[in-house]
């Protein structure tokens, strides 16, 4: 090891200074000693910094604020609690079970911590990952890229936009476009109805004059070197038409930023594609925890933040000499119409999941669903809930439904029926 | 404008290599490029394989120049820091027809002067490539096939050309030619989109446009058909799946696709082969992408579970000729370098020598210079070598190398600054991508796109 590498030995290192990482740091700092939060961006706060509209902090702070204010508040709270936040600090790899290598302008760091909390978040799939054919013009963005461009860098976009997706984040993109002086002429969704909260869909139409084309997809991108139009396919009839636009925003379609977890060889859940965790948010690597939208891509910032607070108890127990559980416990599996559930493992004696909720992601709309839990081929719980399963947002199942699960009875499949 | 001794048309790998080679002699050389950057067409979008030439057509000029170019580029890569990795290749036979073709391929390799191929059974195939799909019957190993950075290769050759005094004329599209009609006239006038360029000798290395330029000189020798090759690039997490180049065995069912690691730590799947009319259509197609996914599913099913970070298409200059078409016209003082297909990356430096030799024999005076500058040391874009973000000493000396701007590709502010102040600075974001890898990663600019656009803007 070179002399120019600085070694740090905090009790806990948190990777990612977004809502979940900062909340974890805030709760941990007073309890465990030195907590170091690393973030690759030049400002801490994570994704909410880009989202200059209200709706943040409801569940975790009991407030209603805009994204940047929420982010600043999280940063302040973590600092006041005694955590050290280092920005422009990119974690580039592992150097041991709980040791990581970091690049900063102040030099290379080797951080050897008692516990590692992964809070690296999630991103939207960009155009190549969605395999949309056609030209490769300028003017195609994800929501994150758009908001970064407009809110943080005050850049310009075009005048006529098509937004792919009609979920919460898609409307967030439409708001940003409007602020940038760009009209959203069409939103497309493959689902048979707009996925977002009714609150947005009705007023959304009035507010933006935007049409939502359900059961459609963008089948081709047209224009060189600048975007000129997109081809929209009707999924039911196969009919294709050309919609002129100079801006295309690809929203939703989330994937966790799981690179660090995967390069560690940590077990990954095939559904969420994030680390497989138990209700104490432990991964399968001793002393390595995971929180936030890395685990459930994606829920709102406040729910991610609550994970952060939730993990503090497990981390503290580990640092106090706690053991790392081995063995599967009860594996939770996503059944129809769900594609993932988080957390994925229940063990007797572990804390109940954060907010006493299991989080699931549904691919089909069900208005008043019955939630059904099956174990060993038998229905162990069935309950009607008053909130819908809707594509594009997290569905929550109260954990008291799990009381009839047999801790030794094998995997539990969670599904929803009309 | 003064008269150049030689004007080279086209600043792809071949044209840049020729300009660099000619500048090794007492000659004034202009390098004309229709686009706003060097290497912005075929040379930027290919499979980036450094070929041994094992499967060339024996006895052709291509066979000889690929073989020579392989060694020349390997040596040059070492001197200039072009990332290259000797991963080796494995041709995989999936049918008995393909299996039966292997001995013939081995023989062909030997006729091409390459005797290190080996026929292996299915068990060895799976030992060498454990993530292959089911059903491989056998294979042929080509241990010296290598992967290389095509962008750095082009840029190194063009940069060294400029350092040797070549005048690089970007945005100079040749529109018409006034050739010397009488013996006492000494120069050809190239009428370009940015004014006239006069030169005593002209080398046509215009790639996809070489036939058009050739006609401007009064010839009608060949036609370039742009052959589109679509490629998918998989994320770095896929890299452990493909530790060597997996090649198809040519068969009656047509040419298959390859799976190859890249020097950037990604995995390539492709290319398709589709003849087009439009010489600028580098878009991807629905059928092309479907074809690749279907092939990929067969070759390496696990690969399809990984994220695609780029889908793009390159156009190669297919011609109606079976070989490179390199001919010098002594009377007109004009050299055609046509029909250089995808092997041009490997053969480029050998082509340059060959062209110089031909021109010399046709009357171009070749007096070697004794004042040549050192070749440039190129920024490393390869994962197999130390990159600035990993280099503690370098960061300690200059903190800009510790400021990671593009998180996915781990490109630092220092590297972007260097690219913007290099001898051939990028004209825009695309050029910056090829010089630094910035924005080439899995997020495609989600985080860094705006920041990098600002850095570029601030520099202007």
XYZ file of C-alpha atoms in Angstrom, chain B residues 26-425:
400
model
C 10.604 15.456 -45.560
C 7.078 16.151 -46.781
C 4.391 18.673 -45.966
C 1.182 16.776 -45.333
C -2.453 17.825 -44.956
C -4.992 15.470 -43.363
C -8.511 16.336 -44.496
C -11.571 15.145 -42.633
C -15.178 15.799 -43.636
C -16.411 15.571 -40.047
C -15.618 17.695 -37.030
C -13.394 15.087 -35.404
C -10.962 12.354 -36.311
C -12.198 8.768 -36.279
C -15.841 9.692 -36.253
C -17.188 7.050 -38.628
C -16.217 3.418 -39.228
C -13.160 3.755 -37.020
C -15.200 4.553 -33.922
C -17.840 1.861 -34.128
C -16.375 -1.570 -34.741
C -15.682 -4.661 -32.662
C -12.249 -3.346 -31.613
C -10.440 -6.608 -32.168
C -6.753 -6.758 -32.996
C -6.691 -9.634 -35.473
C -3.951 -12.137 -36.095
C -5.386 -12.459 -39.582
C -5.928 -16.192 -39.097
C -9.148 -16.176 -41.125
C -8.182 -13.813 -43.937
C -8.214 -15.057 -47.509
C -4.724 -16.494 -47.980
C -2.547 -14.780 -50.541
C -4.435 -11.497 -50.486
C -3.013 -8.113 -49.741
C -5.407 -7.969 -46.800
C -3.933 -11.164 -45.376
C -0.410 -9.779 -45.546
C -1.240 -6.310 -44.223
C -3.345 -7.619 -41.346
C -0.524 -9.936 -40.301
C 2.033 -7.121 -40.462
C -0.317 -4.573 -38.959
C -0.948 -6.819 -35.971
C 2.684 -6.637 -34.919
C 3.059 -2.967 -35.834
C 0.023 -1.939 -33.782
C 1.054 -4.113 -30.834
C 4.410 -2.355 -30.759
C 2.833 1.045 -31.218
C 0.311 0.381 -28.450
C 3.177 -0.385 -26.133
C 4.981 2.865 -26.986
C 1.947 5.144 -26.835
C -0.200 3.526 -24.149
C -3.064 2.333 -26.326
C -4.864 -0.225 -24.166
C -4.659 -3.721 -25.578
C -5.282 -7.123 -23.981
C -4.291 -10.470 -25.391
C -7.447 -12.299 -24.383
C -7.341 -14.894 -27.126
C -10.325 -16.045 -29.113
C -12.349 -19.204 -29.235
C -14.380 -20.149 -32.291
C -17.300 -22.225 -31.108
C -18.932 -24.878 -33.276
C -22.608 -25.417 -32.490
C -23.458 -27.740 -35.377
C -21.714 -30.698 -36.996
C -21.294 -28.584 -40.124
C -19.426 -26.003 -38.083
C -17.430 -28.705 -36.334
C -16.407 -30.139 -39.696
C -15.259 -26.693 -40.812
C -12.669 -26.365 -38.024
C -9.802 -28.316 -39.654
C -10.178 -26.177 -42.769
C -9.984 -23.027 -40.652
C -6.855 -24.278 -38.946
C -5.284 -24.949 -42.334
C -6.313 -21.524 -43.574
C -4.723 -19.941 -40.505
C -1.479 -21.711 -41.319
C -1.628 -20.487 -44.914
C -1.962 -17.021 -43.414
C 1.222 -17.594 -41.457
C -0.478 -18.197 -38.126
C 0.221 -21.615 -36.628
C -0.948 -21.306 -33.035
C -4.590 -22.310 -33.479
C -5.746 -25.531 -31.883
C -8.856 -27.623 -32.299
C -10.431 -28.466 -28.952
C -13.302 -30.660 -27.803
C -16.497 -29.593 -26.082
C -15.087 -30.136 -22.607
C -12.177 -27.807 -23.255
C -14.546 -25.273 -24.812
C -16.549 -25.112 -21.574
C -13.384 -24.977 -19.498
C -12.210 -21.965 -21.511
C -15.651 -20.318 -21.580
C -17.722 -21.660 -18.697
C -20.664 -19.323 -19.320
C -21.379 -20.462 -22.868
C -24.878 -21.703 -23.568
C -25.555 -25.410 -23.933
C -24.819 -27.322 -27.104
C -21.253 -26.387 -28.058
C -19.650 -29.323 -29.869
C -16.070 -28.143 -30.122
C -13.937 -25.198 -31.024
C -10.781 -23.651 -32.361
C -8.540 -21.545 -30.145
C -6.717 -18.488 -31.486
C -4.554 -17.488 -28.529
C -3.230 -14.223 -29.964
C -6.464 -12.507 -30.958
C -6.601 -9.388 -28.818
C -8.869 -6.545 -27.859
C -7.794 -2.949 -28.332
C -9.152 0.567 -27.898
C -10.087 1.687 -31.390
C -10.663 5.295 -30.255
C -7.222 5.664 -28.700
C -5.615 3.990 -31.705
C -7.111 6.510 -34.097
C -6.380 9.414 -31.798
C -2.778 8.353 -31.148
C -2.043 8.058 -34.878
C -3.683 11.402 -35.656
C -2.029 13.086 -32.671
C 1.395 11.858 -33.667
C 0.710 13.007 -37.218
C -0.040 16.493 -35.878
C 3.027 16.425 -33.611
C 5.082 15.564 -36.694
C 3.757 18.676 -38.395
C 0.748 17.393 -40.347
C -1.919 20.056 -40.906
C -5.206 18.571 -39.716
C -8.130 20.109 -41.582
C -11.395 19.132 -39.903
C -14.777 19.925 -41.467
C -13.139 19.809 -44.905
C -15.433 17.707 -47.030
C -14.004 17.181 -50.507
C -16.663 18.283 -52.982
C -14.775 18.234 -56.260
C -11.302 17.808 -57.632
C -9.336 19.677 -60.195
C -6.647 17.305 -61.217
C -3.516 18.202 -63.139
C -4.392 17.681 -66.760
C -1.066 18.476 -68.286
C 2.354 17.273 -67.480
C 3.793 20.581 -66.304
C 1.013 21.138 -63.810
C 2.165 19.965 -60.477
C -0.753 20.068 -58.137
C -4.267 18.833 -57.605
C -6.788 21.259 -56.203
C -9.280 19.758 -53.789
C -12.382 21.913 -53.549
C -13.737 21.374 -50.060
C -16.601 22.651 -47.957
C -14.029 24.939 -46.281
C -12.139 26.179 -49.312
C -9.462 24.826 -51.615
C -6.594 22.617 -50.586
C -3.771 22.171 -53.068
C -1.410 19.215 -53.014
C 1.088 17.555 -55.294
C -0.067 14.098 -54.237
C -3.444 12.945 -52.989
C -4.175 9.826 -50.959
C -7.802 8.783 -50.860
C -8.546 7.080 -47.535
C -12.125 8.273 -47.405
C -13.561 4.995 -46.118
C -17.284 4.944 -46.769
C -16.802 7.773 -49.266
C -13.710 6.368 -51.002
C -15.613 5.339 -54.146
C -17.189 8.787 -54.442
C -13.808 10.498 -54.150
C -12.319 7.967 -56.568
C -14.916 8.992 -59.150
C -13.927 12.626 -58.654
C -10.546 11.525 -59.940
C -12.170 10.036 -63.000
C -12.142 6.401 -61.990
C -14.958 3.926 -61.784
C -13.388 0.985 -60.064
C -15.612 -0.002 -57.202
C -18.704 0.768 -55.168
C -18.873 1.005 -51.409
C -21.931 -0.559 -49.853
C -22.386 0.600 -46.296
C -22.831 -2.561 -44.255
C -24.507 -1.815 -40.975
C -23.351 -3.714 -37.933
C -25.447 -3.280 -34.829
C -23.832 -3.972 -31.501
C -24.985 -4.242 -27.921
C -22.614 -3.294 -25.114
C -23.260 -4.919 -21.743
C -22.392 -3.418 -18.400
C -19.162 -4.110 -16.559
C -20.838 -6.517 -14.184
C -21.111 -8.824 -17.215
C -17.355 -8.841 -17.807
C -16.605 -11.950 -15.704
C -18.860 -13.919 -18.089
C -16.632 -13.287 -21.087
C -12.907 -13.548 -20.488
C -12.039 -14.144 -24.140
C -13.425 -13.402 -27.578
C -16.094 -15.923 -28.575
C -16.251 -16.109 -32.357
C -18.728 -17.835 -34.629
C -17.644 -20.409 -37.201
C -18.529 -19.163 -40.667
C -21.037 -21.579 -42.175
C -23.703 -21.936 -44.830
C -26.173 -20.421 -42.374
C -24.359 -17.135 -42.700
C -22.036 -15.305 -40.428
C -22.903 -15.452 -36.755
C -22.202 -12.873 -34.116
C -19.421 -12.626 -31.580
C -19.282 -12.023 -27.862
C -16.198 -10.123 -26.849
C -14.814 -8.405 -23.803
C -13.774 -4.780 -24.334
C -10.750 -2.998 -22.940
C -13.183 -0.807 -20.989
C -14.397 -3.843 -19.077
C -17.687 -4.321 -20.919
C -18.954 -7.131 -23.088
C -19.927 -6.694 -26.749
C -22.566 -8.707 -28.569
C -22.720 -8.334 -32.338
C -22.466 -7.284 -35.041
C -25.361 -7.758 -37.386
C -24.607 -7.428 -41.097
C -27.074 -5.536 -43.202
C -26.337 -3.770 -46.466
C -27.768 -0.282 -46.672
C -27.955 2.520 -49.181
C -27.751 5.463 -46.778
C -24.106 6.023 -45.868
C -24.993 7.892 -42.706
C -27.622 5.618 -41.173
C -26.064 4.545 -37.905
C -29.401 4.008 -36.201
C -30.368 0.699 -34.676
C -33.285 -1.362 -35.948
C -35.919 -3.458 -34.280
C -34.994 -6.536 -36.323
C -31.304 -6.039 -35.635
C -31.758 -5.867 -31.891
C -34.079 -8.888 -31.921
C -31.547 -10.851 -33.957
C -28.781 -10.019 -31.487
C -30.858 -11.022 -28.487
C -31.765 -14.304 -30.134
C -28.113 -15.050 -30.927
C -26.962 -13.894 -27.529
C -29.465 -16.171 -25.868
C -27.884 -19.121 -27.614
C -24.254 -18.157 -27.094
C -24.359 -16.847 -23.542
C -27.808 -16.769 -21.931
C -26.544 -15.234 -18.677
C -25.321 -12.209 -20.590
C -28.888 -11.175 -21.372
C -29.611 -10.859 -17.640
C -27.160 -7.977 -17.462
C -27.854 -4.350 -18.318
C -27.186 -2.971 -21.783
C -25.200 0.263 -21.553
C -25.099 1.054 -25.249
C -26.751 -0.062 -28.443
C -25.183 1.353 -31.556
C -24.460 0.680 -35.165
C -21.321 1.099 -37.197
C -21.041 1.115 -40.967
C -18.246 -0.799 -42.583
C -17.160 -0.124 -46.105
C -18.090 -3.305 -47.927
C -17.151 -3.418 -51.583
C -17.640 -5.631 -54.593
C -13.944 -6.600 -54.315
C -12.567 -9.525 -52.349
C -9.456 -7.680 -51.234
C -8.189 -4.267 -50.248
C -7.994 -1.986 -53.261
C -4.756 -0.039 -52.958
C -3.463 1.396 -56.201
C -1.149 4.265 -57.080
C -1.587 6.347 -60.198
C 1.831 7.835 -60.941
C 0.583 10.106 -63.663
C -2.142 11.673 -61.572
C -0.076 11.444 -58.380
C -3.010 9.845 -56.680
C -3.311 6.764 -54.450
C -6.557 4.961 -53.782
C -6.889 3.162 -50.445
C -10.298 1.555 -50.812
C -12.240 -1.420 -49.597
C -10.644 -1.381 -46.181
C -13.205 -3.271 -44.165
C -13.246 -3.975 -40.444
C -9.700 -5.332 -40.532
C -8.471 -1.777 -41.153
C -8.030 -1.212 -37.421
C -5.425 -3.959 -37.287
C -3.918 -3.350 -40.710
C -3.855 0.476 -40.584
C -0.161 0.949 -39.852
C 0.863 -1.688 -42.378
C -1.412 -0.074 -44.969
C 0.362 3.214 -44.261
C 3.752 1.658 -44.983
C 2.446 -0.049 -48.075
C 0.915 3.175 -49.399
C 4.083 5.143 -48.722
C 6.084 2.491 -50.499
C 3.756 2.539 -53.511
C 3.804 6.327 -53.686
C 7.572 6.330 -53.400
C 7.869 3.930 -56.295
C 5.474 6.105 -58.264
C 7.668 9.116 -57.775
C 6.924 10.673 -54.380
C 10.344 11.693 -53.017
C 10.907 9.991 -49.672
C 13.678 11.503 -47.587
C 13.510 10.248 -44.010
C 13.480 12.935 -41.306
C 15.959 12.749 -38.481
C 14.141 15.202 -36.232
C 11.005 13.261 -35.389
C 9.375 13.967 -32.038
C 8.671 11.184 -29.554
C 5.316 9.467 -30.056
C 2.588 10.780 -27.758
C 1.772 9.044 -24.501
C -2.008 8.590 -24.627
C -4.327 8.741 -21.602
C -5.173 5.201 -20.545
C -8.798 4.169 -21.050
C -8.194 0.480 -20.360
C -9.282 -1.418 -17.280
C -6.239 -3.666 -17.386
C -3.934 -0.722 -16.687
C -3.762 1.870 -13.906
C -6.339 4.590 -14.345
C -6.012 8.037 -12.787
C -8.737 7.477 -10.157
C -6.704 4.525 -8.821
C -3.391 6.323 -8.859
C -2.724 7.662 -5.353
C 0.552 9.354 -6.319
C -1.006 11.119 -9.247
C -3.973 12.307 -7.172
C -1.628 13.576 -4.479
C 0.242 15.568 -7.128
C -2.917 16.863 -8.816
C -6.272 16.658 -6.983
C -8.178 16.935 -10.275
C -7.380 13.237 -10.841
C -9.189 12.491 -7.589
C -12.358 14.290 -8.591
C -14.492 11.622 -10.236
C -16.968 13.278 -12.580
C -18.394 10.308 -14.476
C -19.194 7.797 -11.753
C -20.001 4.772 -13.893
C -16.787 4.952 -15.914
C -14.793 6.673 -13.143
C -13.550 9.478 -15.313
C -11.948 12.330 -13.429
C -12.036 16.061 -13.939
C -8.292 15.922 -14.626
C -8.798 13.602 -17.586
C -11.541 15.789 -19.027
C -9.364 18.859 -18.659
C -6.477 17.032 -20.371
C -8.702 15.972 -23.271
C -9.974 19.514 -23.754
C -6.373 20.751 -23.928
C -4.913 17.928 -26.007
C -3.381 18.446 -29.464
C -6.675 17.330 -31.051
C -9.369 18.514 -28.653
